[in-house]
Tab-separated table of C-alpha atoms in Angstrom:
chain	number	residue	atom	x	y	z
A	116	MET	CA	142.159	-151.076	9.016
A	117	SER	CA	139.229	-150.376	11.336
A	118	ASN	CA	139.686	-148.400	14.552
A	119	LYS	CA	136.470	-149.631	16.178
A	120	VAL	CA	136.565	-151.707	19.361
A	121	VAL	CA	133.384	-153.540	20.364
A	122	LEU	CA	132.966	-154.324	24.074
A	123	PHE	CA	130.382	-156.839	25.302
A	124	PHE	CA	129.032	-157.201	28.841
A	125	PRO	CA	126.955	-160.353	29.400
A	126	PRO	CA	123.517	-160.367	31.067
A	127	TYR	CA	123.295	-161.540	34.657
A	128	ALA	CA	120.557	-162.535	37.102
A	129	GLY	CA	118.713	-159.717	38.840
A	130	LEU	CA	118.305	-156.060	38.020
A	131	PRO	CA	121.281	-154.230	36.501
A	132	LEU	CA	123.156	-151.920	38.846
A	133	GLY	CA	123.759	-149.403	36.078
A	134	PRO	CA	126.130	-148.975	33.133
A	135	PRO	CA	128.958	-151.556	33.287
A	136	LEU	CA	131.786	-149.660	34.981
A	137	SER	CA	134.411	-152.155	33.812
A	138	LEU	CA	133.663	-151.425	30.157
A	139	LEU	CA	133.329	-147.674	30.685
A	140	SER	CA	136.781	-147.743	32.295
A	141	LEU	CA	138.226	-149.614	29.310
A	142	ALA	CA	136.501	-147.325	26.820
A	143	SER	CA	137.911	-144.070	28.162
A	144	PRO	CA	141.624	-144.579	27.303
A	145	LEU	CA	140.630	-146.122	23.967
A	146	LEU	CA	138.691	-142.966	23.092
A	147	GLU	CA	141.636	-140.827	24.182
A	148	GLU	CA	143.822	-142.756	21.718
A	149	GLY	CA	141.406	-142.077	18.856
A	150	PHE	CA	139.590	-145.411	18.736
A	151	ARG	CA	135.841	-145.710	18.320
A	152	VAL	CA	134.103	-147.749	20.998
A	153	SER	CA	130.766	-149.537	20.867
A	154	ILE	CA	129.380	-151.088	24.069
A	155	VAL	CA	126.730	-153.819	24.020
A	156	ASP	CA	125.319	-154.521	27.490
A	157	GLY	CA	123.308	-157.721	27.622
A	158	SER	CA	121.643	-156.678	30.875
A	159	VAL	CA	119.575	-154.014	29.081
A	160	HIS	CA	119.516	-155.413	25.540
A	161	PRO	CA	117.695	-158.769	25.316
A	162	ASP	CA	118.652	-158.882	21.624
A	163	PHE	CA	122.361	-158.577	22.448
A	164	LYS	CA	123.371	-161.285	19.955
A	165	ARG	CA	121.863	-159.351	17.072
A	166	LEU	CA	123.497	-156.136	18.264
A	167	VAL	CA	126.921	-157.760	18.612
A	168	ALA	CA	126.584	-159.304	15.134
A	169	GLN	CA	125.742	-155.877	13.759
A	170	GLU	CA	128.537	-154.015	15.545
A	171	ILE	CA	131.365	-156.408	14.618
A	172	ARG	CA	130.890	-155.940	10.883
A	173	ASP	CA	133.426	-153.118	10.841
A	174	ALA	CA	135.260	-153.864	14.087
A	175	LEU	CA	138.954	-154.171	14.826
A	176	CYS	CA	138.385	-156.594	17.712
A	177	LEU	CA	135.827	-157.749	20.263
A	178	GLY	CA	136.454	-157.475	23.995
A	179	ILE	CA	134.373	-159.384	26.547
A	180	SER	CA	134.423	-158.849	30.318
A	181	LEU	CA	133.180	-161.647	32.546
A	182	LEU	CA	132.930	-163.046	36.037
A	183	THR	CA	132.759	-166.701	37.036
A	184	GLY	CA	129.179	-167.992	36.965
A	185	GLN	CA	126.126	-168.335	34.751
A	186	VAL	CA	127.184	-165.347	32.633
A	187	ILE	CA	129.720	-167.629	30.947
A	188	ARG	CA	126.901	-169.329	29.013
A	189	SER	CA	125.941	-166.182	27.093
A	190	VAL	CA	129.606	-165.240	26.683
A	191	VAL	CA	130.294	-168.574	24.984
A	192	GLU	CA	127.261	-168.152	22.711
A	193	VAL	CA	128.328	-164.658	21.662
A	194	ALA	CA	131.963	-165.614	21.096
A	195	GLN	CA	130.957	-168.644	19.011
A	196	LEU	CA	128.573	-166.481	16.991
A	197	VAL	CA	131.293	-163.924	16.298
A	198	ARG	CA	133.812	-166.623	15.380
A	199	GLY	CA	131.352	-167.957	12.824
A	200	LEU	CA	130.500	-164.552	11.341
A	201	ARG	CA	134.041	-163.141	11.287
A	202	PRO	CA	136.558	-165.979	11.751
A	203	GLY	CA	139.580	-163.685	11.692
A	204	LEU	CA	138.340	-161.100	14.208
A	205	PRO	CA	140.472	-161.110	17.386
A	206	ILE	CA	138.355	-162.037	20.431
A	207	ILE	CA	139.772	-160.774	23.725
A	208	PHE	CA	138.550	-161.944	27.135
A	209	GLY	CA	139.165	-160.009	30.348
A	210	GLY	CA	137.883	-159.668	33.887
A	211	TRP	CA	138.033	-161.759	37.027
A	212	HIS	CA	137.433	-165.204	35.531
A	213	PRO	CA	139.926	-165.110	32.629
A	214	THR	CA	142.543	-163.537	34.911
A	215	LEU	CA	142.243	-166.355	37.431
A	216	LEU	CA	142.104	-169.087	34.773
A	217	PRO	CA	143.855	-167.768	31.636
A	218	ALA	CA	145.071	-171.142	30.340
A	219	GLN	CA	141.683	-172.792	30.771
A	220	THR	CA	140.008	-169.841	29.055
A	221	LEU	CA	142.415	-169.941	26.108
A	222	HIS	CA	141.799	-173.645	25.505
A	223	GLU	CA	138.538	-172.600	23.865
A	224	PRO	CA	138.800	-172.077	20.090
A	225	PHE	CA	136.817	-168.833	20.255
A	226	VAL	CA	139.273	-167.023	22.577
A	227	ASP	CA	142.444	-165.486	21.136
A	228	VAL	CA	143.796	-163.320	23.958
A	229	VAL	CA	143.243	-162.966	27.708
A	230	VAL	CA	143.902	-159.603	29.333
A	231	ARG	CA	144.926	-160.304	32.909
A	232	ALA	CA	144.096	-158.007	35.834
A	233	GLN	CA	143.900	-154.237	35.277
A	234	GLY	CA	143.083	-153.856	31.612
A	235	GLU	CA	142.940	-150.183	30.644
A	236	ARG	CA	146.491	-149.766	29.375
A	237	THR	CA	146.815	-153.328	28.128
A	238	LEU	CA	143.763	-153.110	25.884
A	239	VAL	CA	144.904	-149.794	24.411
A	240	GLU	CA	148.273	-151.298	23.527
A	241	LEU	CA	146.605	-154.361	22.009
A	242	ALA	CA	144.225	-152.252	19.942
A	243	ARG	CA	147.057	-150.046	18.695
A	244	LEU	CA	149.172	-153.001	17.565
A	245	LEU	CA	146.206	-154.738	15.948
A	246	SER	CA	145.283	-151.567	14.053
A	247	GLU	CA	148.873	-151.311	12.803
A	248	GLY	CA	148.969	-154.972	11.797
A	249	LYS	CA	151.823	-155.689	14.211
A	250	THR	CA	152.505	-158.635	16.505
A	251	ILE	CA	151.205	-158.647	20.076
A	252	GLU	CA	153.840	-161.040	21.410
A	253	ALA	CA	155.562	-158.413	23.589
A	254	VAL	CA	152.456	-156.937	25.254
A	255	SER	CA	152.718	-157.284	29.019
A	256	GLY	CA	149.654	-158.355	30.982
A	257	ILE	CA	148.275	-160.807	28.422
A	258	SER	CA	148.092	-164.535	27.801
A	259	HIS	CA	147.671	-165.656	24.204
A	260	LYS	CA	148.030	-168.475	21.732
A	261	LEU	CA	151.465	-168.848	20.173
A	262	ASP	CA	152.917	-171.591	17.935
A	263	GLY	CA	150.155	-174.022	18.816
A	264	GLY	CA	150.498	-173.451	22.554
A	265	ILE	CA	149.555	-170.940	25.232
A	266	HIS	CA	152.003	-168.230	26.243
A	267	HIS	CA	151.729	-166.066	29.360
A	268	ASN	CA	153.481	-162.721	28.972
A	269	SER	CA	154.982	-160.870	31.912
A	270	GLU	CA	152.676	-159.086	34.338
A	271	ARG	CA	151.880	-155.432	33.752
A	272	PRO	CA	152.495	-153.265	36.827
A	273	VAL	CA	149.288	-151.988	38.401
A	274	ALA	CA	148.738	-148.353	37.441
A	275	ASN	CA	147.962	-145.699	40.029
A	276	VAL	CA	144.260	-145.085	39.480
A	277	ASN	CA	144.855	-141.320	39.654
A	278	ASP	CA	146.826	-141.659	36.414
A	279	LEU	CA	143.896	-143.249	34.593
A	280	PRO	CA	141.171	-141.196	32.894
A	281	THR	CA	137.644	-140.937	34.219
A	282	PRO	CA	135.486	-143.784	32.862
A	283	ALA	CA	133.495	-142.894	29.744
A	284	PHE	CA	130.202	-142.356	31.568
A	285	HIS	CA	128.751	-140.624	28.504
A	286	LEU	CA	128.543	-144.065	26.876
A	287	GLY	CA	126.246	-145.304	29.656
A	288	ALA	CA	122.601	-145.489	28.621
A	289	PHE	CA	121.189	-144.146	31.903
A	290	ASP	CA	117.648	-143.867	30.545
A	291	ALA	CA	117.618	-147.570	29.628
A	292	TYR	CA	118.712	-148.631	33.108
A	293	GLU	CA	116.158	-146.333	34.731
A	294	ARG	CA	113.364	-147.894	32.670
A	295	ILE	CA	114.313	-151.324	34.016
A	296	THR	CA	115.162	-150.496	37.637
A	297	GLY	CA	113.094	-147.363	38.301
A	298	ILE	CA	116.148	-145.469	39.574
A	299	ARG	CA	118.979	-143.472	38.052
A	300	LYS	CA	121.978	-145.091	39.685
A	301	LEU	CA	125.651	-144.456	38.989
A	302	PRO	CA	128.214	-147.219	39.605
A	303	TYR	CA	131.493	-145.625	40.696
A	304	ALA	CA	134.805	-146.924	42.036
A	305	SER	CA	136.967	-144.523	44.032
A	306	SER	CA	139.561	-147.213	44.764
A	307	VAL	CA	140.723	-150.702	43.949
A	308	GLY	CA	142.466	-153.174	46.198
A	309	CYS	CA	142.364	-153.903	49.906
A	310	PRO	CA	145.126	-154.631	52.454
A	311	TYR	CA	143.313	-157.642	53.915
A	312	ALA	CA	143.958	-161.236	52.797
A	313	CYS	CA	140.509	-162.828	52.884
A	314	ASN	CA	140.755	-166.299	51.309
A	315	TYR	CA	137.454	-165.930	49.439
A	316	CYS	CA	138.413	-162.622	47.786
A	317	THR	CA	140.102	-162.177	44.428
A	318	ASP	CA	141.422	-158.706	45.246
A	319	GLN	CA	144.671	-160.037	46.633
A	320	VAL	CA	145.272	-161.826	43.304
A	321	PHE	CA	144.611	-158.689	41.272
A	322	TYR	CA	146.042	-155.968	43.479
A	323	LYS	CA	148.497	-157.737	45.825
A	324	ARG	CA	146.840	-156.328	48.981
A	325	ARG	CA	147.588	-152.721	47.963
A	326	PHE	CA	144.947	-150.015	48.408
A	327	ASN	CA	144.981	-147.878	45.257
A	328	ALA	CA	142.641	-144.898	45.578
A	329	TYR	CA	141.576	-141.640	43.983
A	330	THR	CA	142.292	-138.547	46.023
A	331	ALA	CA	139.346	-137.279	48.064
A	332	ASP	CA	139.244	-134.072	45.998
A	333	ARG	CA	138.958	-136.030	42.764
A	334	VAL	CA	136.134	-138.167	44.141
A	335	VAL	CA	134.118	-135.177	45.370
A	336	THR	CA	134.603	-133.239	42.135
A	337	GLU	CA	133.818	-136.160	39.816
A	338	VAL	CA	130.859	-137.592	41.691
A	339	THR	CA	129.037	-134.298	42.254
A	340	GLU	CA	129.565	-133.332	38.613
A	341	LEU	CA	128.313	-136.722	37.378
A	342	VAL	CA	125.263	-136.589	39.650
A	343	GLY	CA	124.284	-133.266	38.130
A	344	ARG	CA	125.066	-134.144	34.543
A	345	TYR	CA	123.166	-137.441	34.479
A	346	ARG	CA	120.451	-136.545	37.023
A	347	VAL	CA	121.578	-139.393	39.287
A	348	SER	CA	119.707	-140.075	42.531
A	349	GLU	CA	122.004	-142.778	43.941
A	350	VAL	CA	125.720	-143.573	43.597
A	351	ALA	CA	126.897	-147.131	44.276
A	352	PHE	CA	130.549	-147.114	45.302
A	353	LEU	CA	132.010	-150.421	44.102
A	354	ASP	CA	135.233	-150.152	46.103
A	355	SER	CA	136.157	-153.480	47.675
A	356	ASN	CA	136.638	-151.782	51.048
A	357	PHE	CA	135.851	-148.078	50.883
A	358	PRO	CA	137.092	-146.790	54.290
A	359	VAL	CA	140.559	-148.408	54.346
A	360	ASN	CA	141.796	-144.840	54.748
A	361	VAL	CA	139.302	-143.543	57.301
A	362	ARG	CA	140.380	-139.896	57.031
A	363	ARG	CA	139.967	-140.010	53.245
A	364	ALA	CA	136.490	-141.510	53.615
A	365	VAL	CA	135.488	-138.760	56.037
A	366	ASP	CA	136.976	-136.074	53.764
A	367	ILE	CA	134.876	-137.389	50.883
A	368	ALA	CA	131.707	-137.296	52.976
A	369	ARG	CA	132.518	-133.769	54.148
A	370	GLY	CA	133.109	-132.717	50.529
A	371	PHE	CA	129.715	-134.051	49.517
A	372	VAL	CA	128.042	-132.133	52.349
A	373	GLU	CA	129.840	-128.894	51.484
A	374	SER	CA	128.993	-129.272	47.773
A	375	LYS	CA	125.275	-129.096	48.664
A	376	VAL	CA	124.625	-131.644	45.891
A	377	ARG	CA	122.126	-134.084	47.388
A	378	PHE	CA	122.083	-137.774	46.505
A	379	ARG	CA	122.141	-141.169	48.212
A	380	TRP	CA	125.277	-143.284	48.158
A	381	THR	CA	126.308	-146.732	49.312
A	382	PHE	CA	129.611	-148.473	49.913
A	383	GLN	CA	131.123	-151.770	51.071
A	384	ALA	CA	133.205	-151.818	54.247
A	385	SER	CA	134.759	-154.122	56.784
A	386	THR	CA	132.954	-153.488	60.057
A	387	ASP	CA	136.208	-153.146	61.992
A	388	LEU	CA	137.060	-150.110	59.854
A	389	LEU	CA	133.697	-148.525	60.593
A	390	SER	CA	134.226	-149.144	64.298
A	391	ARG	CA	137.366	-147.000	64.188
A	392	MET	CA	135.282	-143.987	63.236
A	393	SER	CA	134.051	-141.552	65.839
A	394	ASP	CA	130.336	-140.958	66.324
A	395	GLU	CA	130.823	-137.585	64.634
A	396	ASP	CA	132.376	-139.263	61.579
A	397	VAL	CA	129.462	-141.683	61.272
A	398	TRP	CA	126.936	-138.866	61.615
A	399	LEU	CA	128.804	-137.036	58.841
A	400	LEU	CA	128.470	-140.055	56.575
A	401	GLY	CA	124.748	-140.056	57.197
A	402	GLU	CA	124.460	-136.336	56.559
A	403	SER	CA	126.306	-136.757	53.249
A	404	GLY	CA	123.716	-139.248	51.992
A	405	VAL	CA	125.028	-142.698	52.969
């Protein structure tokens, strides 16, 4: 039985931000468990269909991460292609859209399993059971087809992000993204979740309004090391609301300043959180490269 997991990220409008952090996060625990991982990113590979067809020849399963929107078109094309080439290969969908609409997603004949919400541990468990030829019926955090119907397994508790491994940034083709965008940019998430309940935001569905964050020390150590290793000039923090813990945000900025590693960085924030900062805190953010 193969131990290779193929992960596909569909192309989207506009320039790519950088390597797909969602897939790098999924890849890391798979690698720790001894699986091989191949990532095909449609945003930098116009011939992504050919690459997916090539990579699935010896694959254990195919995982696809997607948002709601135009990206679904290419996802459908790839999944249908794979179903035709390898009818028995498990096709697993994950990400925001399948989590919000698992039943609708599973109505399609080219989807076998939906991983709901945080997927790192769920996908590892799925891959392990598939490689052992065992049933997946007891895996928490998934929806799947069973006895001609759709079955939603129990939710998997959200893991503390400090207990998850660093995303597999070494699988990110930084040179390819730089050729397209003209900048070496690192996507990074120091937290997930947000305590607010904005009606337009999916975070409260995924993370139940809980702020789940790396420690400031971990952020400073990881980011400065990654900037040096991959010659990054800008880091895009993808946190839903970076300064929920204002003191932590300031500690991170201070750590960047003290490291003497120079780079630009950006983050998303609710303006009311920024307004709680002192002028000195805001100046520190600027000095650190924000």
